[in-house]
mmCIF file of C-alpha atoms in Angstrom:
data_model
loop_
_atom_site.group_PDB
_atom_site.id
_atom_site.type_symbol
_atom_site.label_atom_id
_atom_site.label_comp_id
_atom_site.label_asym_id
_atom_site.label_seq_id
_atom_site.Cartn_x
_atom_site.Cartn_y
_atom_site.Cartn_z
ATOM 1 C CA UNK A 1 4.484 -9.272 -4.300
ATOM 2 C CA UNK A 2 6.044 -6.242 -2.729
ATOM 3 C CA UNK A 3 8.199 -5.671 -5.899
ATOM 4 C CA UNK A 4 5.112 -6.004 -8.193
ATOM 5 C CA UNK A 5 3.348 -3.419 -5.954
ATOM 6 C CA UNK A 6 6.364 -1.176 -6.143
ATOM 7 C CA UNK A 7 6.253 -1.351 -9.864
ATOM 8 C CA UNK A 8 2.581 -0.535 -9.954
ATOM 9 C CA UNK A 9 3.030 2.507 -7.770
ATOM 10 C CA UNK A 10 6.090 3.618 -9.974
ATOM 11 C CA UNK A 11 3.864 3.292 -13.145
ATOM 12 C CA UNK A 12 1.114 5.310 -11.228
ATOM 13 C CA UNK A 13 3.546 8.234 -10.484
ATOM 14 C CA UNK A 14 4.936 8.333 -13.898
ATOM 15 C CA UNK A 15 1.333 8.402 -15.267
ATOM 16 C CA UNK A 16 0.175 11.130 -12.965
ATOM 17 C CA UNK A 17 3.249 13.234 -13.935
ATOM 18 C CA UNK A 18 2.621 12.589 -17.589
ATOM 19 C CA UNK A 19 -1.004 13.900 -17.045
ATOM 20 C CA UNK A 20 0.082 16.879 -15.292
ATOM 21 C CA UNK A 21 2.656 17.653 -17.997
ATOM 22 C CA UNK A 22 -0.029 17.249 -20.689
ATOM 23 C CA UNK A 23 -2.310 19.840 -18.706
ATOM 24 C CA UNK A 24 0.835 22.217 -18.671
ATOM 25 C CA UNK A 25 1.018 22.067 -22.397
ATOM 26 C CA UNK A 26 3.646 19.393 -23.035
ATOM 27 C CA UNK A 27 2.553 17.106 -25.846
ATOM 28 C CA UNK A 28 4.209 13.965 -24.835
ATOM 29 C CA UNK A 29 1.281 11.753 -25.908
ATOM 30 C CA UNK A 30 -1.416 11.989 -28.349
ATOM 31 C CA UNK A 31 -4.245 11.524 -25.868
ATOM 32 C CA UNK A 32 -6.128 14.622 -24.634
ATOM 33 C CA UNK A 33 -5.510 15.688 -20.947
ATOM 34 C CA UNK A 34 -9.212 14.507 -20.265
ATOM 35 C CA UNK A 35 -8.744 11.106 -21.798
ATOM 36 C CA UNK A 36 -5.381 10.696 -19.995
ATOM 37 C CA UNK A 37 -6.809 11.750 -16.688
ATOM 38 C CA UNK A 38 -9.740 9.397 -16.700
ATOM 39 C CA UNK A 39 -7.340 6.366 -17.588
ATOM 40 C CA UNK A 40 -4.701 7.415 -14.948
ATOM 41 C CA UNK A 41 -7.122 7.975 -12.096
ATOM 42 C CA UNK A 42 -8.835 4.621 -12.669
ATOM 43 C CA UNK A 43 -5.334 3.039 -12.696
ATOM 44 C CA UNK A 44 -4.467 5.032 -9.403
ATOM 45 C CA UNK A 45 -7.710 3.699 -7.724
ATOM 46 C CA UNK A 46 -6.756 -0.023 -8.426
ATOM 47 C CA UNK A 47 -2.971 0.419 -7.766
ATOM 48 C CA UNK A 48 -3.661 2.117 -4.380
ATOM 49 C CA UNK A 49 -6.287 -0.523 -3.475
ATOM 50 C CA UNK A 50 -3.852 -3.350 -4.093
ATOM 51 C CA UNK A 51 -1.305 -1.638 -1.941
ATOM 52 C CA UNK A 52 -3.672 -0.860 0.779
ATOM 53 C CA UNK A 53 -4.995 -4.414 0.864
ATOM 54 C CA UNK A 54 -1.402 -5.833 0.921
ATOM 55 C CA UNK A 55 -0.669 -3.969 4.116
ATOM 56 C CA UNK A 56 -4.053 -4.906 5.548
ATOM 57 C CA UNK A 57 -3.447 -8.644 4.616
ATOM 58 C CA UNK A 58 0.183 -8.741 6.149
ATOM 59 C CA UNK A 59 -1.233 -7.223 9.441
ATOM 60 C CA UNK A 60 -4.051 -9.777 9.423
ATOM 61 C CA UNK A 61 -1.730 -12.646 8.969
ATOM 62 C CA UNK A 62 0.606 -11.660 11.767
ATOM 63 C CA UNK A 63 -2.413 -10.886 14.029
ATOM 64 C CA UNK A 64 -3.920 -14.294 13.320
ATOM 65 C CA UNK A 65 -0.570 -15.986 14.184
ATOM 66 C CA UNK A 66 -0.586 -13.998 17.375
ATOM 67 C CA UNK A 67 -4.067 -15.120 18.319
ATOM 68 C CA UNK A 68 -3.315 -18.626 17.686
ATOM 69 C CA UNK A 69 -0.174 -18.532 19.937
ATOM 70 C CA UNK A 70 -1.978 -16.706 22.704
ATOM 71 C CA UNK A 71 -5.034 -18.932 22.648
ATOM 72 C CA UNK A 72 -3.009 -22.107 22.000
ATOM 73 C CA UNK A 73 -5.750 -23.382 19.657
ATOM 74 C CA UNK A 74 -5.065 -24.485 16.244
ATOM 75 C CA UNK A 75 -1.365 -24.760 16.857
ATOM 76 C CA UNK A 76 -1.342 -27.470 14.125
ATOM 77 C CA UNK A 77 -1.689 -24.524 11.601
ATOM 78 C CA UNK A 78 1.709 -23.235 12.631
ATOM 79 C CA UNK A 79 3.648 -26.335 13.798
ATOM 80 C CA UNK A 80 3.884 -29.968 12.876
ATOM 81 C CA UNK A 81 4.654 -30.617 16.489
ATOM 82 C CA UNK A 82 3.898 -27.728 18.787
ATOM 83 C CA UNK A 83 6.788 -26.967 21.182
ATOM 84 C CA UNK A 84 6.410 -27.123 24.928
ATOM 85 C CA UNK A 85 7.540 -23.498 25.404
ATOM 86 C CA UNK A 86 5.782 -20.999 23.125
ATOM 87 C CA UNK A 87 7.349 -17.978 24.770
ATOM 88 C CA UNK A 88 10.107 -17.408 22.228
ATOM 89 C CA UNK A 89 7.573 -17.533 19.430
ATOM 90 C CA UNK A 90 5.152 -15.225 21.294
ATOM 91 C CA UNK A 91 7.986 -12.742 21.819
ATOM 92 C CA UNK A 92 8.981 -12.681 18.169
ATOM 93 C CA UNK A 93 5.293 -12.527 16.923
ATOM 94 C CA UNK A 94 4.630 -9.711 19.219
ATOM 95 C CA UNK A 95 7.488 -7.722 17.446
ATOM 96 C CA UNK A 96 6.035 -8.769 14.113
ATOM 97 C CA UNK A 97 2.623 -7.506 14.997
ATOM 98 C CA UNK A 98 4.193 -4.182 16.061
ATOM 99 C CA UNK A 99 6.049 -3.967 12.682
ATOM 100 C CA UNK A 100 3.029 -4.904 10.606
ATOM 101 C CA UNK A 101 0.689 -2.337 12.437
ATOM 102 C CA UNK A 102 3.597 0.251 11.877
ATOM 103 C CA UNK A 103 3.659 -0.407 8.193
ATOM 104 C CA UNK A 104 -0.063 -0.213 7.935
ATOM 105 C CA UNK A 105 -0.363 2.950 9.996
ATOM 106 C CA UNK A 106 2.400 4.708 8.017
ATOM 107 C CA UNK A 107 0.909 4.081 4.652
ATOM 108 C CA UNK A 108 -2.872 3.834 4.625
ATOM 109 C CA UNK A 109 -3.624 7.299 5.657
ATOM 110 C CA UNK A 110 -1.550 8.620 2.737
ATOM 111 C CA UNK A 111 -3.362 6.217 0.486
ATOM 112 C CA UNK A 112 -6.774 7.493 1.689
ATOM 113 C CA UNK A 113 -5.582 11.157 1.295
ATOM 114 C CA UNK A 114 -4.266 10.490 -2.131
ATOM 115 C CA UNK A 115 -7.510 8.900 -3.163
ATOM 116 C CA UNK A 116 -9.642 11.613 -1.774
ATOM 117 C CA UNK A 117 -7.684 14.406 -3.127
ATOM 118 C CA UNK A 118 -7.473 12.597 -6.560
ATOM 119 C CA UNK A 119 -11.258 12.119 -6.547
ATOM 120 C CA UNK A 120 -12.037 15.761 -5.705
ATOM 121 C CA UNK A 121 -9.509 16.881 -8.351
ATOM 122 C CA UNK A 122 -10.961 14.547 -10.893
ATOM 123 C CA UNK A 123 -14.387 16.002 -10.138
ATOM 124 C CA UNK A 124 -13.324 19.625 -10.186
ATOM 125 C CA UNK A 125 -11.582 18.866 -13.514
ATOM 126 C CA UNK A 126 -14.905 17.855 -15.013
ATOM 127 C CA UNK A 127 -16.541 20.947 -13.400
ATOM 128 C CA UNK A 128 -13.716 23.135 -14.887
ATOM 129 C CA UNK A 129 -14.117 21.590 -18.333
ATOM 130 C CA UNK A 130 -17.922 22.675 -18.194
ATOM 131 C CA UNK A 131 -17.052 25.957 -16.930
ATOM 132 C CA UNK A 132 -18.422 25.711 -13.411
ATOM 133 C CA UNK A 133 -15.155 25.900 -11.488
ATOM 134 C CA UNK A 134 -12.147 28.031 -12.073
ATOM 135 C CA UNK A 135 -8.904 26.469 -13.219
ATOM 136 C CA UNK A 136 -7.095 27.565 -10.170
ATOM 137 C CA UNK A 137 -9.486 25.454 -7.879
ATOM 138 C CA UNK A 138 -8.887 22.434 -9.979
ATOM 139 C CA UNK A 139 -5.198 22.972 -10.098
ATOM 140 C CA UNK A 140 -4.965 23.601 -6.366
ATOM 141 C CA UNK A 141 -6.463 20.445 -5.452
ATOM 142 C CA UNK A 142 -4.336 18.466 -8.044
ATOM 143 C CA UNK A 143 -1.191 20.072 -6.600
ATOM 144 C CA UNK A 144 -2.246 18.729 -3.291
ATOM 145 C CA UNK A 145 -2.892 15.349 -4.768
ATOM 146 C CA UNK A 146 0.561 15.289 -6.271
ATOM 147 C CA UNK A 147 2.221 16.366 -3.028
ATOM 148 C CA UNK A 148 0.367 13.621 -1.178
ATOM 149 C CA UNK A 149 1.043 11.184 -3.905
ATOM 150 C CA UNK A 150 4.868 11.869 -3.685
ATOM 151 C CA UNK A 151 4.959 11.565 0.000
ATOM 152 C CA UNK A 152 2.731 8.489 0.020
ATOM 153 C CA UNK A 153 4.790 6.990 -2.833
ATOM 154 C CA UNK A 154 7.986 7.153 -0.839
ATOM 155 C CA UNK A 155 6.391 5.825 2.281
ATOM 156 C CA UNK A 156 4.803 2.977 0.344
ATOM 157 C CA UNK A 157 8.013 2.152 -1.235
ATOM 158 C CA UNK A 158 9.897 1.942 1.983
ATOM 159 C CA UNK A 159 7.219 0.122 3.908
ATOM 160 C CA UNK A 160 6.535 -2.358 1.149
ATOM 161 C CA UNK A 161 10.359 -3.398 1.540
ATOM 162 C CA UNK A 162 9.837 -3.730 5.351
ATOM 163 C CA UNK A 163 6.760 -5.730 4.994
ATOM 164 C CA UNK A 164 8.400 -7.920 2.315
ATOM 165 C CA UNK A 165 11.212 -8.718 4.935
ATOM 166 C CA UNK A 166 8.697 -9.163 7.730
ATOM 167 C CA UNK A 167 6.893 -11.797 5.714
ATOM 168 C CA UNK A 168 10.188 -13.483 5.028
ATOM 169 C CA UNK A 169 10.793 -13.619 8.726
ATOM 170 C CA UNK A 170 7.282 -15.003 9.496
ATOM 171 C CA UNK A 171 7.645 -17.593 6.905
ATOM 172 C CA UNK A 172 10.961 -18.561 8.017
ATOM 173 C CA UNK A 173 10.075 -18.703 11.677
ATOM 174 C CA UNK A 174 6.987 -21.097 11.059
ATOM 175 C CA UNK A 175 8.521 -22.783 7.992
ATOM 176 C CA UNK A 176 5.681 -21.602 5.717
ATOM 177 C CA UNK A 177 6.256 -22.541 2.070
ATOM 178 C CA UNK A 178 6.848 -19.576 -0.389
ATOM 179 C CA UNK A 179 3.832 -20.642 -2.412
ATOM 180 C CA UNK A 180 1.572 -19.796 0.628
ATOM 181 C CA UNK A 181 0.531 -16.374 1.555
#
C-alpha cells in the first residue's frame, strides 16, 4: 500500500509541474491550463486524502493494539493463546505508537497546508481568469502551494516507507496475515 501511495504522490507532483509549465507557456500537452488545473487539483485532493487516511489508519491500528494490551480485554484478537507476561509486547507496542504518531505528525500538517494553498490558488486562478484578481496574486499562492507540495512530498515519501516497515513489524509481532490490514 505504501508503494502505491508513493506512486500516487509521484504522479501528483509530475502533474502539478506539468500544469505549472503549461501556465508558463510550455505546450507539453494539448489541454489548456484551466482544464489541466481542474483535473490535476481534483487528483491532488484524492491522492492527499488517501495518504492522510493511510497515516491515520496505521496510527489507529497501533493505538487499538496498545489499548487491547493495556486493558487485557480482547487479547484473543492478538493472540491464539495470550502469554502470561505481556510486558515485552507492551514495551514494543509503546514504541510502535510513538513511531506511528510521529509519522502522522510529520506528514498531515503538510498535507493540510498543501490542500489549503491548492484550494486558494485554484479559486484565485478562476478569479484571475475573470479579471477579478491580478496574475501575481494567483501565481504567488501557487508558488507557495508548489513549495509546500515539494516539502510534503519528500516527507510523505520518507514516512510512507517508515510506516510500511512499522506495519511489517506489527504484523510480525502478532502474526497477522498479510491479507489483513
